[in-house]
PDB file of C-alpha atoms in Angstrom:
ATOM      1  CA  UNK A 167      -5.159 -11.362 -33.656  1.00  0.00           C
ATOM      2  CA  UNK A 168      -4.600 -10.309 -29.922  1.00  0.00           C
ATOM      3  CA  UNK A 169      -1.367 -11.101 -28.132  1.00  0.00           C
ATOM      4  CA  UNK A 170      -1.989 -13.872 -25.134  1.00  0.00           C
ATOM      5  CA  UNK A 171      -0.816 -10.667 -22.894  1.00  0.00           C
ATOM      6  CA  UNK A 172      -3.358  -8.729 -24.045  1.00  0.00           C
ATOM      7  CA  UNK A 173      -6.797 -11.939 -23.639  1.00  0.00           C
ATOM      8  CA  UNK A 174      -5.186 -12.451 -20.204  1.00  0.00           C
ATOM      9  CA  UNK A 175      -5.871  -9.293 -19.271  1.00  0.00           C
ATOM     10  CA  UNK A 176      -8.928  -8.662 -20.855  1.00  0.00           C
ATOM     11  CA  UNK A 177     -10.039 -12.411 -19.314  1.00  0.00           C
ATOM     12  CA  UNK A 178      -8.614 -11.199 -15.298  1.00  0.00           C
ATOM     13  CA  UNK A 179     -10.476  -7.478 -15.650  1.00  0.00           C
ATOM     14  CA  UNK A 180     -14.004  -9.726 -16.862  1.00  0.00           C
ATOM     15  CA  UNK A 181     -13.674 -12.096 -13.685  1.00  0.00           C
ATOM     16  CA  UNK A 182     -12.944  -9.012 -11.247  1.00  0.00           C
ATOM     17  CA  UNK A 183     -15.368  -7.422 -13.026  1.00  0.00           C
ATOM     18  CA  UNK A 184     -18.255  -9.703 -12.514  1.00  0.00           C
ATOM     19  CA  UNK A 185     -16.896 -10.624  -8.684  1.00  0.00           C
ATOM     20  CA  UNK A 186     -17.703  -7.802  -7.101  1.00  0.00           C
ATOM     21  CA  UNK A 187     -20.545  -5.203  -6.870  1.00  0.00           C
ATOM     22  CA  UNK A 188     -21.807  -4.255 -10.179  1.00  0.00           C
ATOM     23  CA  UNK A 189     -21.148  -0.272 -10.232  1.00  0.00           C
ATOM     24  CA  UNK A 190     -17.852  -1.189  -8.785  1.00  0.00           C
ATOM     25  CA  UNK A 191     -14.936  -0.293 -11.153  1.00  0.00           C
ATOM     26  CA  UNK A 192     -11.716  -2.673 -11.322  1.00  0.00           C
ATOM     27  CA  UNK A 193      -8.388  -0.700 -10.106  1.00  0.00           C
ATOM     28  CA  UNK A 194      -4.788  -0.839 -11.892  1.00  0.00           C
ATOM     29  CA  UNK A 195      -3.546  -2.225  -8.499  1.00  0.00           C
ATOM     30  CA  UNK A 196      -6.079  -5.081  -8.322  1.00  0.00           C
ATOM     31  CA  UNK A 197      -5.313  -6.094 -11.830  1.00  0.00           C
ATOM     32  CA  UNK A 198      -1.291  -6.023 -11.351  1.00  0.00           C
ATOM     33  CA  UNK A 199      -1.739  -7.603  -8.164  1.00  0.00           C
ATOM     34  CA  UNK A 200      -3.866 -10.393  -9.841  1.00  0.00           C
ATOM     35  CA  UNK A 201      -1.507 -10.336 -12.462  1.00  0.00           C
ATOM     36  CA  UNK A 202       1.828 -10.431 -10.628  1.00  0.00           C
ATOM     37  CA  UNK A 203       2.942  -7.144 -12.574  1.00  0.00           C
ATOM     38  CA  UNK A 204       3.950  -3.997 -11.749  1.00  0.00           C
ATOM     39  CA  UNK A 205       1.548  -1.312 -11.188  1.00  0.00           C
ATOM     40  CA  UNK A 206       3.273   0.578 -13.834  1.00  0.00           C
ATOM     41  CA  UNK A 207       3.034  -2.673 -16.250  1.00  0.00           C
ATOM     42  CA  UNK A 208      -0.419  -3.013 -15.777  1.00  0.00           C
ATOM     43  CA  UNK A 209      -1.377   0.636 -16.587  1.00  0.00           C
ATOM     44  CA  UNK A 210       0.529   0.357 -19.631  1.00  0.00           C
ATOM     45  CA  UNK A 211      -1.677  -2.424 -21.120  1.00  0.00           C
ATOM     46  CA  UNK A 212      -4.786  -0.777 -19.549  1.00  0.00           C
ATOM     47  CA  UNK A 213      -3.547   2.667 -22.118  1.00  0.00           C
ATOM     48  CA  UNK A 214      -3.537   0.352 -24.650  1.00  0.00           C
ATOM     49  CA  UNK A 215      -6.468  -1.696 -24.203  1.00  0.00           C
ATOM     50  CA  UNK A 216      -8.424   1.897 -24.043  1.00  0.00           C
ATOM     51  CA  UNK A 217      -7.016   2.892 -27.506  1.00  0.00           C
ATOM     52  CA  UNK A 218      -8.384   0.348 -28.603  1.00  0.00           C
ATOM     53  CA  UNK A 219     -11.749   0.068 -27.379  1.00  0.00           C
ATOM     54  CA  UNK A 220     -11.817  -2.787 -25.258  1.00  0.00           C
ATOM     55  CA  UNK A 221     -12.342  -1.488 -22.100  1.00  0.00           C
ATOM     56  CA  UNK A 222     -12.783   2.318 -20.435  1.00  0.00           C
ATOM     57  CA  UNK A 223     -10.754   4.006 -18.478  1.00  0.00           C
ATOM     58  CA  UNK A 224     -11.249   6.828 -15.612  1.00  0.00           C
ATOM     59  CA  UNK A 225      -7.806   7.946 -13.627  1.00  0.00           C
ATOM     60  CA  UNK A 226      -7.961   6.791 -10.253  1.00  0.00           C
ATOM     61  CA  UNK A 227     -11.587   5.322 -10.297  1.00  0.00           C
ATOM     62  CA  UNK A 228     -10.592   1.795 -12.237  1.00  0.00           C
ATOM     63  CA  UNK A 229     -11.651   0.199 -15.777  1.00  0.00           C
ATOM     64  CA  UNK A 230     -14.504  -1.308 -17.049  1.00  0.00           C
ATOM     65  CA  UNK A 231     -14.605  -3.304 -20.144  1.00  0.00           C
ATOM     66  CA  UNK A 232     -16.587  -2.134 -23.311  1.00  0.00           C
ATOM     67  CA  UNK A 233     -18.531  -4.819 -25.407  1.00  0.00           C
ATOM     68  CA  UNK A 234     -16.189  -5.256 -27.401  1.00  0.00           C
ATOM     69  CA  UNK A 235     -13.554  -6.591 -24.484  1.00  0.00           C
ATOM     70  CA  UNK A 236     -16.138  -8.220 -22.761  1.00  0.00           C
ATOM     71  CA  UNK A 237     -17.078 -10.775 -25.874  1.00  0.00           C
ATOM     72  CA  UNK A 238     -13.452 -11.403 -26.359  1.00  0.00           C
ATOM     73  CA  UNK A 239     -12.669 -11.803 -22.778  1.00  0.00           C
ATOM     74  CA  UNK A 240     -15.453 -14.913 -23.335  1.00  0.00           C
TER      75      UNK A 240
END
């Protein structure tokens, strides 16, 4: 079972995801900004989220969420 930190996340990085333009990557700033946490915060979770398969992450180009985040974050 997922934390409610963790689905919010998850659930903020789909809508971003699917708001803008489809090659697009979502930032750590956009998410902590949507979030109202720190950048630091938010790249903590993002770490985590990666280790565990939910979403991808490239330094400085932004996340994108695997299958397996995306049919959670539903």
């Amino acid at each position: 079972m997922l934390s409610p930190a963790v689905e919010d996340y998850l659930k903020s990085i789909y809508k971003l995801q699917h708001s803008g333009s489809p090659e697009q990557r979502v930032t750590t700033s956009v998410i902590a900004e949507r979030l109202k946490v720190s950048a630091a915060s938010a790249t903590n979770m993002i770490k985590k989220l990666a280790e565990m398969h939910l979403l991808v992450h490239a330094p400085y180009q932004g996340v994108e969420l695997t299958s397996a985040g995306e049919k959670i974050a539903l």
